[in-house]
Short mmCIF file of N, CA and C in Angstrom, two decimals:
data_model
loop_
_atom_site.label_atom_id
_atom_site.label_comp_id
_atom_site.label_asym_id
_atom_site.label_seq_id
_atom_site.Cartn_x
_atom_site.Cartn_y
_atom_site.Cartn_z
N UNK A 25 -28.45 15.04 13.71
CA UNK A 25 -27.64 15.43 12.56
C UNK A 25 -27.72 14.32 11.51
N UNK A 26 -28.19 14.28 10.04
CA UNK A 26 -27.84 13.60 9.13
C UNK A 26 -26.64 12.71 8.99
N UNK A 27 -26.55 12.13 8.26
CA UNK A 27 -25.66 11.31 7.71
C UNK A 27 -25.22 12.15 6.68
N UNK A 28 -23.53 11.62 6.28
CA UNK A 28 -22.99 12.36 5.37
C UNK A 28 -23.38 12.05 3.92
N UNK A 29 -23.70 12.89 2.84
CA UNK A 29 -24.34 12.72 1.62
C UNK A 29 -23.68 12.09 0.74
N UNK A 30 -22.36 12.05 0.70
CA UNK A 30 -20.96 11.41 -0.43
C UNK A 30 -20.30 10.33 0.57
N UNK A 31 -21.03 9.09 1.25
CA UNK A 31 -20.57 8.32 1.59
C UNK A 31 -19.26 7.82 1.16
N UNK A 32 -18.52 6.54 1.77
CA UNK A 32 -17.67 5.79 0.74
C UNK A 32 -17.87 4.78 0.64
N UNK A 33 -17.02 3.90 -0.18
CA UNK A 33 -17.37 2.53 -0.98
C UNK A 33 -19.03 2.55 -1.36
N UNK A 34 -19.54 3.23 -1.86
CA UNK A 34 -20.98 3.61 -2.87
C UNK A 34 -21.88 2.97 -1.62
N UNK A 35 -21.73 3.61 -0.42
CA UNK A 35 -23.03 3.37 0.29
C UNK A 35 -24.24 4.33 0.18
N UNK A 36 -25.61 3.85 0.37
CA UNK A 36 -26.48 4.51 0.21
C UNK A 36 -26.75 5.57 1.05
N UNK A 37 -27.03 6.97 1.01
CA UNK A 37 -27.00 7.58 1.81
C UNK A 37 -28.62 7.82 2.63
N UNK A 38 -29.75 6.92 2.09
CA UNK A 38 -31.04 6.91 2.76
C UNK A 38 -30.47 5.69 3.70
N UNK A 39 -30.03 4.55 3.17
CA UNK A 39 -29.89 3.45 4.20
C UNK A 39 -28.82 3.77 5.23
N UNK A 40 -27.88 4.77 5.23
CA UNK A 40 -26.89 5.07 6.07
C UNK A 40 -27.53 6.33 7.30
N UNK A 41 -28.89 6.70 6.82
CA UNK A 41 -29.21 8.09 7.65
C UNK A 41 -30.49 6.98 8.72
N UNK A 42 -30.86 6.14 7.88
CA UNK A 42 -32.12 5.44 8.54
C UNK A 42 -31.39 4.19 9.87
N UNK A 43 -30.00 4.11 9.40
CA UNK A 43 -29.80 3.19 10.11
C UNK A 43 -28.75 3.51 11.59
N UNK A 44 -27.92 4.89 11.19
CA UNK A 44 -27.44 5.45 12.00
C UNK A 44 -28.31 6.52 12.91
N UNK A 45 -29.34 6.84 12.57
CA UNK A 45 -29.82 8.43 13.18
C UNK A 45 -30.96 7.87 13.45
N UNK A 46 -31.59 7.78 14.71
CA UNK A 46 -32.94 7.87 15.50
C UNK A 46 -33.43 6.25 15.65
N UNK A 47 -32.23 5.46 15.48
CA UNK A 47 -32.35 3.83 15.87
C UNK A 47 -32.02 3.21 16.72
N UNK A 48 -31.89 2.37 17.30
CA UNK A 48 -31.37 1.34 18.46
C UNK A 48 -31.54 0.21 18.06
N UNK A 49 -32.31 -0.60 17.25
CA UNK A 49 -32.55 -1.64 16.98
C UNK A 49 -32.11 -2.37 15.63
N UNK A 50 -32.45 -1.75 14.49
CA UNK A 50 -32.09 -2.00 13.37
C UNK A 50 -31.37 -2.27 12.57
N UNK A 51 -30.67 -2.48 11.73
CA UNK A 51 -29.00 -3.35 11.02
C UNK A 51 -29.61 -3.45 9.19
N UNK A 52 -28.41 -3.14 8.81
CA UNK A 52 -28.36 -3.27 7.59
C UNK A 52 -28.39 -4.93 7.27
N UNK A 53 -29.00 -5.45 5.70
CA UNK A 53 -29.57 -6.86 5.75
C UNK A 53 -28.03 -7.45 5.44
N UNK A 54 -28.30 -8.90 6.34
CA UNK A 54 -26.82 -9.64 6.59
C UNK A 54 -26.30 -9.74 4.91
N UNK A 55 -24.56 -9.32 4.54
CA UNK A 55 -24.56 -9.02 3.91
C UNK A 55 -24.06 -8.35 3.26
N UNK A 56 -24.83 -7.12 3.34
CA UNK A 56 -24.69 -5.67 2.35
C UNK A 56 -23.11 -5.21 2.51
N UNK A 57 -22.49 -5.83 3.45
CA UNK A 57 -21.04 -5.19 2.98
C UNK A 57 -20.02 -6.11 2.22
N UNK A 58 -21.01 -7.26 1.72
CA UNK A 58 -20.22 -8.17 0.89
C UNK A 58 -19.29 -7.24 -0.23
N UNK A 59 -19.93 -6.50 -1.18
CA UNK A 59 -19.02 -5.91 -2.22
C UNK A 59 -17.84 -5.10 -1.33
N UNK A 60 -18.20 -4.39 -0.82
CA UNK A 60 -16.82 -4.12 0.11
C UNK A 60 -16.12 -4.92 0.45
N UNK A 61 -16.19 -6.16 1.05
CA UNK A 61 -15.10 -6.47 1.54
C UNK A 61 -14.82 -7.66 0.62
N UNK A 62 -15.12 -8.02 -0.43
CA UNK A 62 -14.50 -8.04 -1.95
C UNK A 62 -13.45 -7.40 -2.32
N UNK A 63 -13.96 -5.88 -2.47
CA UNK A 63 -12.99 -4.76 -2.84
C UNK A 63 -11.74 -5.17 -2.07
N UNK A 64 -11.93 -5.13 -0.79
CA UNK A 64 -10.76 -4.91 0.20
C UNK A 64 -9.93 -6.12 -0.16
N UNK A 65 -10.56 -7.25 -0.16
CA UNK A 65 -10.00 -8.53 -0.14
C UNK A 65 -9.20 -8.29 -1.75
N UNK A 66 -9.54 -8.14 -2.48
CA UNK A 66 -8.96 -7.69 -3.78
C UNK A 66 -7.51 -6.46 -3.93
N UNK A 67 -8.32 -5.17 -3.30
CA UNK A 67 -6.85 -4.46 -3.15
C UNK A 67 -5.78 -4.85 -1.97
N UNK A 68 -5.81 -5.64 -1.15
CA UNK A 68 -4.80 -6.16 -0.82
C UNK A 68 -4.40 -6.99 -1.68
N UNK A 69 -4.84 -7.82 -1.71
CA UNK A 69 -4.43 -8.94 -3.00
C UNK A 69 -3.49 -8.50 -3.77
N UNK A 70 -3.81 -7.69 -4.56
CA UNK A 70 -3.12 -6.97 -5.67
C UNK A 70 -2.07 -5.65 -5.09
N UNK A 71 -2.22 -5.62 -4.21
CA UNK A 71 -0.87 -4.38 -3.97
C UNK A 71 -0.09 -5.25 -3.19
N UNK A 72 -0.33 -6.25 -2.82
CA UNK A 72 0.15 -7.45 -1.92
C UNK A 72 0.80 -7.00 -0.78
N UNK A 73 -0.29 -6.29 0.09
CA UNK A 73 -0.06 -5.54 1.39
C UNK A 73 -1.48 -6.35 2.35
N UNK A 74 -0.95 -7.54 3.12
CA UNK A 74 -2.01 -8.01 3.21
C UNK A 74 -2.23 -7.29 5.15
N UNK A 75 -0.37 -6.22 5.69
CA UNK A 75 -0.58 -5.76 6.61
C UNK A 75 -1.15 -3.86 6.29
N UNK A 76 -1.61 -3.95 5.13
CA UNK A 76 -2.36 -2.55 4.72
C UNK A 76 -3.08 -2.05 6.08
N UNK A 77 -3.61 -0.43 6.47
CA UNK A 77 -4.08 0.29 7.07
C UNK A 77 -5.30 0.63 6.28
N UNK A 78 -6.46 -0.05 7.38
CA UNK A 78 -7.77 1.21 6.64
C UNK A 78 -8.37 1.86 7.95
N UNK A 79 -8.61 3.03 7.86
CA UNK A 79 -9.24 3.76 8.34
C UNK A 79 -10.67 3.64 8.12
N UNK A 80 -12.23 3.57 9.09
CA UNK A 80 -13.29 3.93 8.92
C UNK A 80 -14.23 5.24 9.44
N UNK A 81 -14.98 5.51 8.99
CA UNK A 81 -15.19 6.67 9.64
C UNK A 81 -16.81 6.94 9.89
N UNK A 82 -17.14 7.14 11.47
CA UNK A 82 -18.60 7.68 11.52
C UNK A 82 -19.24 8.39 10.51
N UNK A 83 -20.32 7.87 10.15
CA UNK A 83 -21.27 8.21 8.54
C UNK A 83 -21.23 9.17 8.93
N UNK A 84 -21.52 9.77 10.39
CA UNK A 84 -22.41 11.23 11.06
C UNK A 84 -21.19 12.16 10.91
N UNK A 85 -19.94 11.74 11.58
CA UNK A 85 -19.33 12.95 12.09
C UNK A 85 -17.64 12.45 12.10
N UNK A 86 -17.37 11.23 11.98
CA UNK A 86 -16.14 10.66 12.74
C UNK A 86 -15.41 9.37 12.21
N UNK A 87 -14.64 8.58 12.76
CA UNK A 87 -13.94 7.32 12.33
C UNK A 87 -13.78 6.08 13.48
N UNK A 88 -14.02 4.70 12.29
CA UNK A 88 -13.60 3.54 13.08
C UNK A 88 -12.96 2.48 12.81
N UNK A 89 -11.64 0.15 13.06
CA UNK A 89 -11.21 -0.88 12.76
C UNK A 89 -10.19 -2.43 13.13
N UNK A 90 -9.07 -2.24 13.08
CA UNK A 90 -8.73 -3.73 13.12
C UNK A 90 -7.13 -3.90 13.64
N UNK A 91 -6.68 -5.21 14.46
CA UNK A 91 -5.28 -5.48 14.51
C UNK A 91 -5.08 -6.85 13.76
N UNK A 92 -5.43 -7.33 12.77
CA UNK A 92 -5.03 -8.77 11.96
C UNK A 92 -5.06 -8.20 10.87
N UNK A 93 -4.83 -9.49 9.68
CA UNK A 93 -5.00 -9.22 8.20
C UNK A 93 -6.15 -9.02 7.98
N UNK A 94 -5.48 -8.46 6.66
CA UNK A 94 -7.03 -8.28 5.75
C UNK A 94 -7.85 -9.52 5.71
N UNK A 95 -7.16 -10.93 5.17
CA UNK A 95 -7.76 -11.92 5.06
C UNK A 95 -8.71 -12.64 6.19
N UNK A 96 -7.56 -12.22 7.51
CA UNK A 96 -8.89 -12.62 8.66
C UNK A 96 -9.90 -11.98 8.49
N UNK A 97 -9.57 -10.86 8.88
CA UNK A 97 -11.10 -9.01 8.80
C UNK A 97 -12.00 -9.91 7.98
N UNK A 98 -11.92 -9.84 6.87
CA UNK A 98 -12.36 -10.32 5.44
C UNK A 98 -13.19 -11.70 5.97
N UNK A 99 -12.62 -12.33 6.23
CA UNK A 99 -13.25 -14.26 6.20
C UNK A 99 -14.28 -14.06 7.69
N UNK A 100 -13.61 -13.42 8.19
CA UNK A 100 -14.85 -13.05 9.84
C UNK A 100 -16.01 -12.46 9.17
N UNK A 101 -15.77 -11.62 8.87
CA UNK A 101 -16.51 -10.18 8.61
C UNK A 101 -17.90 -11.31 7.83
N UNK A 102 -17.23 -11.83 6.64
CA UNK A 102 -18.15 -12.67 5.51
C UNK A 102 -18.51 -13.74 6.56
N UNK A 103 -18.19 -14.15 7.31
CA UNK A 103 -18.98 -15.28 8.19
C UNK A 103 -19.93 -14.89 9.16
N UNK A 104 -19.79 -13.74 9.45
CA UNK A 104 -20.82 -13.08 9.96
C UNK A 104 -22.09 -12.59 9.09
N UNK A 105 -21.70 -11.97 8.66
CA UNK A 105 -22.33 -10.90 7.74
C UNK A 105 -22.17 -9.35 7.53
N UNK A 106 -21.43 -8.84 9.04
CA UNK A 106 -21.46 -7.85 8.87
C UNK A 106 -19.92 -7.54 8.88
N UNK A 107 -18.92 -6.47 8.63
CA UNK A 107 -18.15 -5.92 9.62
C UNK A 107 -17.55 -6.13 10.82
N UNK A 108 -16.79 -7.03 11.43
CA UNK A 108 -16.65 -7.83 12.67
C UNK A 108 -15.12 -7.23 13.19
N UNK A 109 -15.20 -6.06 14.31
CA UNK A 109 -13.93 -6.00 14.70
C UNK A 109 -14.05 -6.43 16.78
N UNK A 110 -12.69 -6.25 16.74
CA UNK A 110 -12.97 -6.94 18.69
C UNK A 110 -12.24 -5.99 19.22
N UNK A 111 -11.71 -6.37 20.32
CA UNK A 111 -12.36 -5.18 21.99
C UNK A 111 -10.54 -4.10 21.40
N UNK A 112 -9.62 -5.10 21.04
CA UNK A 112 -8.50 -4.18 20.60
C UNK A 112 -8.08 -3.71 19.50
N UNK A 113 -9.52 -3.61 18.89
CA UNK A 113 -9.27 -2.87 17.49
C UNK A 113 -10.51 -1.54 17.79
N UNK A 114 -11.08 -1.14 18.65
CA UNK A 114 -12.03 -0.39 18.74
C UNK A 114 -11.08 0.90 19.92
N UNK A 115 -11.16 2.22 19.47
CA UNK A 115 -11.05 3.44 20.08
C UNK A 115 -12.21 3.81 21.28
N UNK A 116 -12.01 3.28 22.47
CA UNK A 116 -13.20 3.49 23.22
C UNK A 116 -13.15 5.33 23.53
N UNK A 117 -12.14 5.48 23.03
CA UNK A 117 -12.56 7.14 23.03
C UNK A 117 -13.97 8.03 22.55
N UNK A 118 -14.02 6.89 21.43
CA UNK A 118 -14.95 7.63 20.19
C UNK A 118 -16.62 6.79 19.80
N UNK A 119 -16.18 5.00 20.72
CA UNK A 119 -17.33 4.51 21.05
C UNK A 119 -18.10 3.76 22.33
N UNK A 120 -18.99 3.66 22.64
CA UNK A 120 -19.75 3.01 23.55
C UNK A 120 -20.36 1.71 23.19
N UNK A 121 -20.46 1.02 24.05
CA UNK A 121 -21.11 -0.71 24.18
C UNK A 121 -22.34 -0.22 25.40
N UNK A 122 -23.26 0.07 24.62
CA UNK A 122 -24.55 0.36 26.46
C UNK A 122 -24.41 -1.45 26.57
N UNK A 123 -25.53 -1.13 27.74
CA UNK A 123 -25.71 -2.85 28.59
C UNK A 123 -26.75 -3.64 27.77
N UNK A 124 -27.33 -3.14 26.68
CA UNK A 124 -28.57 -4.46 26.17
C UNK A 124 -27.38 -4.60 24.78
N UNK A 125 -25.71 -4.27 25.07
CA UNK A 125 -25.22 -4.62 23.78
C UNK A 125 -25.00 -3.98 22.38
N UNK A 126 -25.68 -2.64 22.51
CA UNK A 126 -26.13 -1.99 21.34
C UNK A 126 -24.60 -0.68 21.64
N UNK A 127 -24.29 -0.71 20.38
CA UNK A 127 -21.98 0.22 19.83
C UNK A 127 -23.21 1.59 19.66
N UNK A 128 -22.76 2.37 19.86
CA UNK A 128 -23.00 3.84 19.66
C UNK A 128 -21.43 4.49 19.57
N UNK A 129 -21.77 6.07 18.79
CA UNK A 129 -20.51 6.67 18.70
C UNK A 129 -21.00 7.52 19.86
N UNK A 130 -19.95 8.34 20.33
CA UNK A 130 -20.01 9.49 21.79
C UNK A 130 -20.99 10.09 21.16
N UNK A 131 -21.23 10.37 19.98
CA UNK A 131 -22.05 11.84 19.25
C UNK A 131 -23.24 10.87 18.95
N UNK A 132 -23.55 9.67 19.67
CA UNK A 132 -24.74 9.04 19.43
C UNK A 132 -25.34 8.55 18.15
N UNK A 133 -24.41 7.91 17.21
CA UNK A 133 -24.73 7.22 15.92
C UNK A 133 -24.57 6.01 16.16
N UNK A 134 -25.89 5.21 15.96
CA UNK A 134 -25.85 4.03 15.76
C UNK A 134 -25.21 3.50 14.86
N UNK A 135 -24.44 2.38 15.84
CA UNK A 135 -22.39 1.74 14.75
C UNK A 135 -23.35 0.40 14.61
N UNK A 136 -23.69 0.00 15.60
CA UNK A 136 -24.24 -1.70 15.55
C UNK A 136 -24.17 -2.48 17.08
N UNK A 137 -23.67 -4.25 16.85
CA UNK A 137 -24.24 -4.64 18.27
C UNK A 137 -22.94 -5.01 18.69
N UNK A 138 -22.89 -5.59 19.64
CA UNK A 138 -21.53 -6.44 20.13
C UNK A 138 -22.94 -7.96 20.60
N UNK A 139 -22.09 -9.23 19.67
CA UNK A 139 -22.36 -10.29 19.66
C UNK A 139 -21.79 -11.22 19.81
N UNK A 140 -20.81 -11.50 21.25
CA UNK A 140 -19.62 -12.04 21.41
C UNK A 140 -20.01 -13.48 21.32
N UNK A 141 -18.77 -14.14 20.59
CA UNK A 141 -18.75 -15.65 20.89
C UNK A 141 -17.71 -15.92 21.19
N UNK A 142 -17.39 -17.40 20.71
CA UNK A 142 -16.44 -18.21 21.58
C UNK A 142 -14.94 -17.42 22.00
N UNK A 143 -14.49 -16.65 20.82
CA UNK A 143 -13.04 -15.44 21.06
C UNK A 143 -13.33 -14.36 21.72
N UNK A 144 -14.48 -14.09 22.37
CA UNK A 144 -14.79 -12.90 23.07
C UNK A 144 -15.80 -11.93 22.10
N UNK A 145 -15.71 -10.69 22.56
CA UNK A 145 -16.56 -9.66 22.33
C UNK A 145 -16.44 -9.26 20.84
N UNK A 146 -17.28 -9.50 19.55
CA UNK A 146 -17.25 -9.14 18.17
C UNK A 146 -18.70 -8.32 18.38
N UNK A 147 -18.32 -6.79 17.73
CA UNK A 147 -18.75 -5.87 17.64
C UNK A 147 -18.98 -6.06 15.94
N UNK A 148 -20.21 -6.27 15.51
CA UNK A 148 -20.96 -6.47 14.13
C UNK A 148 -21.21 -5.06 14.16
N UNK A 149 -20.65 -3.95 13.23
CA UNK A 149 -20.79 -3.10 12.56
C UNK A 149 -21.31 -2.38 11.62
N UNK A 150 -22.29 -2.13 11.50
CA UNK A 150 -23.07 -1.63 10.05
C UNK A 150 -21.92 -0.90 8.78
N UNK A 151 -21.98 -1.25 8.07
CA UNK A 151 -20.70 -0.60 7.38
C UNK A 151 -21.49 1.02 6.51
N UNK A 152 -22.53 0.91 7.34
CA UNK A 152 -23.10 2.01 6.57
C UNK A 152 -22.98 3.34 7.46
N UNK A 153 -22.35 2.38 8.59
CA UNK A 153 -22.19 3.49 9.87
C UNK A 153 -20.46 4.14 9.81
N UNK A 154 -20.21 3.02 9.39
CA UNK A 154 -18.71 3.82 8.75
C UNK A 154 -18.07 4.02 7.68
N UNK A 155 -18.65 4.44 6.88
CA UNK A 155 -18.40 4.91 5.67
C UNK A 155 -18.56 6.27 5.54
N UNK A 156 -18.28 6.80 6.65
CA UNK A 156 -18.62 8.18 6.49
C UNK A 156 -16.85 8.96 5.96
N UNK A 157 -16.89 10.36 5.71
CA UNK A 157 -15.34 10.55 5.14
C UNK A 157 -14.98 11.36 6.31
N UNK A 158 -13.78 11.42 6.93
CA UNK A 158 -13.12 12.10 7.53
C UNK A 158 -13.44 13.64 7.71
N UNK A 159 -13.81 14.31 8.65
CA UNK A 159 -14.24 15.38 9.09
C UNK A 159 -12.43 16.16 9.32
N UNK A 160 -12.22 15.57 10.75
CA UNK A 160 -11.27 15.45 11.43
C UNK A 160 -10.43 14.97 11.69
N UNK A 161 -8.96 14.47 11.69
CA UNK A 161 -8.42 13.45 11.78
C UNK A 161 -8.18 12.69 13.11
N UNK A 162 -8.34 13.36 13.89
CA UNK A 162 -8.90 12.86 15.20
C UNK A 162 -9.98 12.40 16.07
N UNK A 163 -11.11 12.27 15.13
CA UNK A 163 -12.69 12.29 15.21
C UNK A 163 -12.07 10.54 15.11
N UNK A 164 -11.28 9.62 14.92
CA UNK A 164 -10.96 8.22 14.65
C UNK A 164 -11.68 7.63 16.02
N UNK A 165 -12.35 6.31 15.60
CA UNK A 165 -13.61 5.42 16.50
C UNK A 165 -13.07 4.18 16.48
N UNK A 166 -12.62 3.35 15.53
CA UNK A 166 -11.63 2.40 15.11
C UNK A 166 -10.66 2.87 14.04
N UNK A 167 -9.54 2.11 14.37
CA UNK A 167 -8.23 2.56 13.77
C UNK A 167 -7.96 1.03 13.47
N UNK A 168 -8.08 0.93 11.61
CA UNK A 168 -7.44 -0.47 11.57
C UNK A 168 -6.59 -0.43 10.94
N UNK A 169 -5.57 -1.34 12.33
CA UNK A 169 -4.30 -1.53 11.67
C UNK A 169 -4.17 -2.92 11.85
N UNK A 170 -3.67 -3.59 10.36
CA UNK A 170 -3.20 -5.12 10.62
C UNK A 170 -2.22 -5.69 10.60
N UNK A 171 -2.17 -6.34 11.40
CA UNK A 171 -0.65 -6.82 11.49
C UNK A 171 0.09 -8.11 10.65
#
């Protein structure tokens, strides 16, 4: 199944179909979710809700996120490069960790890797894998809520 065509936060919808659908290996370049999490880091800022709720959602079909601030999410995420949530911000309902490390959704969309260090298990996320819009409201993969 494709990727959804009206992504959000202006992701590309060739780089969101190439990187979720018929891959195992591949990742968006370290990075690319810098303007996003700008944005984010900004509308908290300014509504000065730094325990705000975001929801993400499988590009393909579904949703995924976080239990801290924005500002942690944010300063991880940018020290990584990608998207960085851990083992109690992830809906294992809606995703999988196989054994060489590689996040899949149940409906088999490549999310990204789990690359744990010193705090445990950080699941690097393609943000192109969740930017998809809400199908369902229960289709949720990560649910971020910060505290």
């Amino acid at each position: 199944k494709p990727s959804q065509k009206d992504l959000l936060y202006g992701m590309d919808y060739e780089t969101a179909d190439r990187i979720c659908n018929f891959n195992r290996r591949y990742a968006e370049y370290k990075g690319y979710a810098t303007n996003f999490l700008n944005f984010l880091e900004r509308q908290s800022k300014s509504k000065k809700e730094e325990h705000m709720t975001t929801n993400f959602y499988d590009s393909v079909t579904g949703n995924l996120p976080i239990g801290r601030t924005v500002s942690d999410f944010v300063t991880e995420s940018k020290s990584h490069g990608w998207p960085s949530f851990r083992d109690e911000e992830v809906n294992w309902k809606y995703v999988r960790c196989l054994e060489d490390g590689e996040c899949v959704s149940t409906t088999g969309t490549h999310l990204g890797h789990n690359l744990p260090d010193s705090k445990g298990n950080r699941y690097c996320i393609n943000l192109v894998s969740i930017a998809g819009r809400p199908i369902q409201e229960e289709a949720n993969a990560f649910e971020c809520k910060r505290f």
